[in-house]
Coordinates of C-alpha atoms in Angstrom, one line a residue:
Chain E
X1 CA 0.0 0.0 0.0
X2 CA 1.8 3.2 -1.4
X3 CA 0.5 5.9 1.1
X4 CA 2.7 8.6 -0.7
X5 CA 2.6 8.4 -4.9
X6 CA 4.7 9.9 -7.2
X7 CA 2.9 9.1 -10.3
X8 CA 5.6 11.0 -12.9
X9 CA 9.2 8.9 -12.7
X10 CA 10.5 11.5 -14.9
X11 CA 10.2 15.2 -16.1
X12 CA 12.2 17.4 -18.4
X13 CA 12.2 21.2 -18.3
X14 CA 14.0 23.9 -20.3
X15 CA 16.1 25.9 -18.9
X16 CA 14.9 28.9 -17.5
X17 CA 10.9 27.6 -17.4
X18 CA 9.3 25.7 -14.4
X19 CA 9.2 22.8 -13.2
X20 CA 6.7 21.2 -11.4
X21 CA 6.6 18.1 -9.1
X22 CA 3.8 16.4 -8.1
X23 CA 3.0 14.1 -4.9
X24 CA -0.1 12.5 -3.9
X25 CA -0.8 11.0 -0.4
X26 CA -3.5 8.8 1.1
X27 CA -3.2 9.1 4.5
X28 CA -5.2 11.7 6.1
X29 CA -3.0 11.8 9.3
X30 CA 0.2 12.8 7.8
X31 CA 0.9 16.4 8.7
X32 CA 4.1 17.2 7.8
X33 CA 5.2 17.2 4.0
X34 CA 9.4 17.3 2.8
X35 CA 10.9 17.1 -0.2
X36 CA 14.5 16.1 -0.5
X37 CA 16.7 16.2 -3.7
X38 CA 19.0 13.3 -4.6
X39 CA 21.7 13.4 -7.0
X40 CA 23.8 9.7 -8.1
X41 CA 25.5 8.3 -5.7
X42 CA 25.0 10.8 -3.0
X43 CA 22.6 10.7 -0.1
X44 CA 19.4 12.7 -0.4
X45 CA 19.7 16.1 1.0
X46 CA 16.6 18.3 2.6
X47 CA 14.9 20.9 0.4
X48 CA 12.0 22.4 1.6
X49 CA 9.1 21.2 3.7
X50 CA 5.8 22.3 4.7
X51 CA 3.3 21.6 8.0
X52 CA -0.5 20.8 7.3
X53 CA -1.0 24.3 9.2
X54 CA -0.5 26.1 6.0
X55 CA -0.9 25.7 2.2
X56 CA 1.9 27.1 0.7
X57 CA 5.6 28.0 1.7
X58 CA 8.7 29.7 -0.1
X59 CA 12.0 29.4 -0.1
X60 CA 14.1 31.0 -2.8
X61 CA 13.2 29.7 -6.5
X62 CA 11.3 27.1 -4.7
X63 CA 7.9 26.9 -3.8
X64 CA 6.0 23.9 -2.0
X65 CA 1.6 24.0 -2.4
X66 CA -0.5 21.8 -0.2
X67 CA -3.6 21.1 -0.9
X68 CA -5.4 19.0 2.3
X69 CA -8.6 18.3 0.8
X70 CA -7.3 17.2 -2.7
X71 CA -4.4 15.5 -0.4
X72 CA -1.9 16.6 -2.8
X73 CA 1.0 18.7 -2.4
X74 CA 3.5 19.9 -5.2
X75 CA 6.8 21.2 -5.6
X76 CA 7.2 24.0 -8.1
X77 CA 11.2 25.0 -9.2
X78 CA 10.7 28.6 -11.0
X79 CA 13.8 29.6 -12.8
X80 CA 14.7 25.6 -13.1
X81 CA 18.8 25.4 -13.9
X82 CA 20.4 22.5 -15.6
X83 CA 22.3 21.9 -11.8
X84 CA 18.6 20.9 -11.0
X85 CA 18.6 17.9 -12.3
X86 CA 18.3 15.0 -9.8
X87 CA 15.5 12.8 -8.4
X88 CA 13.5 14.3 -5.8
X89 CA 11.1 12.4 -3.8
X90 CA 8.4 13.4 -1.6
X91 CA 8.5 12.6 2.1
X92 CA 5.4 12.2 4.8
X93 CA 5.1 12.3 8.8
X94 CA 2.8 12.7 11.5
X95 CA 3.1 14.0 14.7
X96 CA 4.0 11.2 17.8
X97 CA 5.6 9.2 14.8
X98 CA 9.2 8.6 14.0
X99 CA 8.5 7.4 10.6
X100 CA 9.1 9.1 7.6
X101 CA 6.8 7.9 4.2
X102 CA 8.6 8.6 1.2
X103 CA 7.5 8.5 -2.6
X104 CA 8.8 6.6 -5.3
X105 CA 10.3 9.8 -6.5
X106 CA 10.8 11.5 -9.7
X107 CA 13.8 12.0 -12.0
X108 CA 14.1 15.8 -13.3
X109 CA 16.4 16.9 -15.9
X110 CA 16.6 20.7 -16.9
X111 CA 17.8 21.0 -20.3
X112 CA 20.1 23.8 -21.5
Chain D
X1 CA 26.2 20.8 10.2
X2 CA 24.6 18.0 10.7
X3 CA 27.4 15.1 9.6
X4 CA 26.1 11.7 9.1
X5 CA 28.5 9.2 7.8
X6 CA 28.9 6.0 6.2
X7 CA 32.0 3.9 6.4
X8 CA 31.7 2.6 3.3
X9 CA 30.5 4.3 -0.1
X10 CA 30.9 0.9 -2.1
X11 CA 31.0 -2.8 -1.3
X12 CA 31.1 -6.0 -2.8
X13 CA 30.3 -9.0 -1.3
X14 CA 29.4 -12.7 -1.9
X15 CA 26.1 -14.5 -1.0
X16 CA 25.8 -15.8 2.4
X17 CA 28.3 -13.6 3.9
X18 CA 27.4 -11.7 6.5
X19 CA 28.0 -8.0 6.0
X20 CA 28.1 -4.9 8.3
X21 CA 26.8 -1.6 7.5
X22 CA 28.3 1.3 9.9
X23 CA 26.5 5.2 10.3
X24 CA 27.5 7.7 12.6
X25 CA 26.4 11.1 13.2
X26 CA 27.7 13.8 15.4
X27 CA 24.7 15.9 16.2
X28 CA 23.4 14.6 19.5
X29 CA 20.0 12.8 18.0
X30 CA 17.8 10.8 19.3
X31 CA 16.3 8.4 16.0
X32 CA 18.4 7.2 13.1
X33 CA 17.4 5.2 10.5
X34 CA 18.6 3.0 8.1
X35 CA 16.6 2.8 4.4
X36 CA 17.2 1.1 1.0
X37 CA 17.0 2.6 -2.6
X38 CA 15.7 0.8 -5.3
X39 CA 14.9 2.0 -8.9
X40 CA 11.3 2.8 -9.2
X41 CA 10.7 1.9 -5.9
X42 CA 11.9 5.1 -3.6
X43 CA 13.4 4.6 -0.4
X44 CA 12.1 2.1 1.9
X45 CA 12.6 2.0 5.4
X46 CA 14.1 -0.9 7.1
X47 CA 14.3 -0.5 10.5
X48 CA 15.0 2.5 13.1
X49 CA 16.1 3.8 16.7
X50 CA 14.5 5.8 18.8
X51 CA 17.3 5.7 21.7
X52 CA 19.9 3.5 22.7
X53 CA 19.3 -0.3 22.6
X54 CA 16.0 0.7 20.9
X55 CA 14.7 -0.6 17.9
X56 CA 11.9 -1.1 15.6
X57 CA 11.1 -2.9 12.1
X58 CA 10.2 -0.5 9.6
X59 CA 8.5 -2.2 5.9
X60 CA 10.7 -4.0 5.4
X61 CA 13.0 -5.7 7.9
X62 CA 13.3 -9.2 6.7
X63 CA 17.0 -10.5 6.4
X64 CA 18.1 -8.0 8.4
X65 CA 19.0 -6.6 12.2
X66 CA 20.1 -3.7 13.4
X67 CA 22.6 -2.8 16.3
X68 CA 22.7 0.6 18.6
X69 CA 25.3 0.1 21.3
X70 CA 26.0 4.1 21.3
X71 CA 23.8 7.2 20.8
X72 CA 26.0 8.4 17.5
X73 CA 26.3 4.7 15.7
X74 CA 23.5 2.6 14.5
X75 CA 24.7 -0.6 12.4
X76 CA 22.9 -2.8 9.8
X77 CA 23.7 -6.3 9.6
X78 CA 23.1 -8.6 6.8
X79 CA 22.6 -11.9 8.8
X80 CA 23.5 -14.2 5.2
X81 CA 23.6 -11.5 2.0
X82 CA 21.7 -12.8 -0.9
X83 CA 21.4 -10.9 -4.6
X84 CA 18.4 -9.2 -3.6
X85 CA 19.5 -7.4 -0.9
X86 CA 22.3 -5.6 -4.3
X87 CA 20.7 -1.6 -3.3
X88 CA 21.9 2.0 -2.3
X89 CA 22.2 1.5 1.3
X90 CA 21.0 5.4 2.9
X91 CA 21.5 6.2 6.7
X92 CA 19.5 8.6 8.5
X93 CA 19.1 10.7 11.7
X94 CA 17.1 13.0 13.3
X95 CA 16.1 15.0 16.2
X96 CA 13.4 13.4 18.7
X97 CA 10.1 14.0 17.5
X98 CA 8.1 16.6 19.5
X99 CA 5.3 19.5 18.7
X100 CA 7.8 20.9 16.1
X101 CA 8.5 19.4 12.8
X102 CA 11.8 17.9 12.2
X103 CA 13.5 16.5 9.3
X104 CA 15.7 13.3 8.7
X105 CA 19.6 14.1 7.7
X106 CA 21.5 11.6 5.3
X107 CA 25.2 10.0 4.7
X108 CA 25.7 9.6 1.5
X109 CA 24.8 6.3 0.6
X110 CA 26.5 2.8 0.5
X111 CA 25.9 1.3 -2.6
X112 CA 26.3 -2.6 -1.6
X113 CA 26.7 -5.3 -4.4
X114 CA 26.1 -9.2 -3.5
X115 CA 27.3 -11.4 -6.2

């Protein structure tokens, strides 16, 4: 049972446009929403993340969007740059847990 | 910074061997965690530690157990390696879970082959 989908394995930008990453979750309990980016043979590293509290949060050229009642959050990369180009995956918690749900996650490449 | 590392970025091993996994991290937390990457199958958690001696099974546990003697190191143990268990090998910590979110830090990966 996948409680947190990533339903596009892959997604190429141009340079310069926007990308945007989508997640899905089933689990109306989860209230704490990450996304970490993941280059080859490196360990995943934090990006942004956003509590159920709110709907949307910023943090430089990216911009995370929750949407509760569609359970659906997205992660939208606006100017994307070829450096960009990794797998991100999507990442779910609750509170009083110390698990962490992630996504199958989805491979972006910005093209020059 | 956050450091958490793994003592080995590549290994190869042979079926039924039994193989040792090492993390450490130097920031003081409570839960680490130790998952596996697969292609199209994102990162699965095997099993993690709440506190010393601590553990719990996490999806997917089976073939494996997990050691935490010390607060910084938490060890995965391949009891007999088989070909299936051939994945990117990710290590995790974080803070203690309370009213405030908190988010997991990674080494960089072990990427273990079992021939």
């Amino acid at each position: 049972d996948q409680q947190v989908k990533q339903n596009s394995p892959s997604l190429s930008v141009q340079e310069g446009r926007i990308s945007i990453l989508n997640c899905d979750y089933t689990n109306s309990m989860f209230d704490y929403f990450l996304w970490y980016k993941k280059y080859p043979a490196e360990g995943p590293t934090f990006l942004i993340s956003i509590s159920s509290i709110k709907d949307k949060n910023e943090d430089g050229r990216f911009t995370v969007f929750l949407n509760k009642s569609a359970k659906h959050l997205s992660l939208h990369i606006v100017p994307s740059q070829p450096g960009d180009s990794a797998v991100y995956f999507c990442a779910a918690s609750y509170s009083g847990t110390y698990k962490y749900i992630f996504g199958t996650g989805t491979r972006l490449k910005v093209l020059a | 910074d956050v450091k958490v590392t793994q003592s080995s970025r590549y290994l190869v091993k042979r079926t039924g061997e039994k193989v040792f996994l090492e993390c450490v991290q130097d920031m003081d937390h409570e839960n680490m965690f130790w998952y596996r990457q697969d292609p199209g199958l994102g990162l699965r958690l095997i099993y993690f530690s709440y506190d010393v001696k601590m553990k719990e099974k996490g999806d997917i546990p089976e073939g494996y157990s997990v050691s935490r003697e010390k607060k910084e190191r938490f060890s995965l143990i391949l009891e007999s390696a088989s070909t299936n268990q051939t994945s990117m090998y990710l290590c995790a910590s974080s803070r203690e879970q309370g009213p405030s979110e908190e988010k997991l830090f990674f080494g960089s990966g072990t990427q273990l082959s079992v021939l």
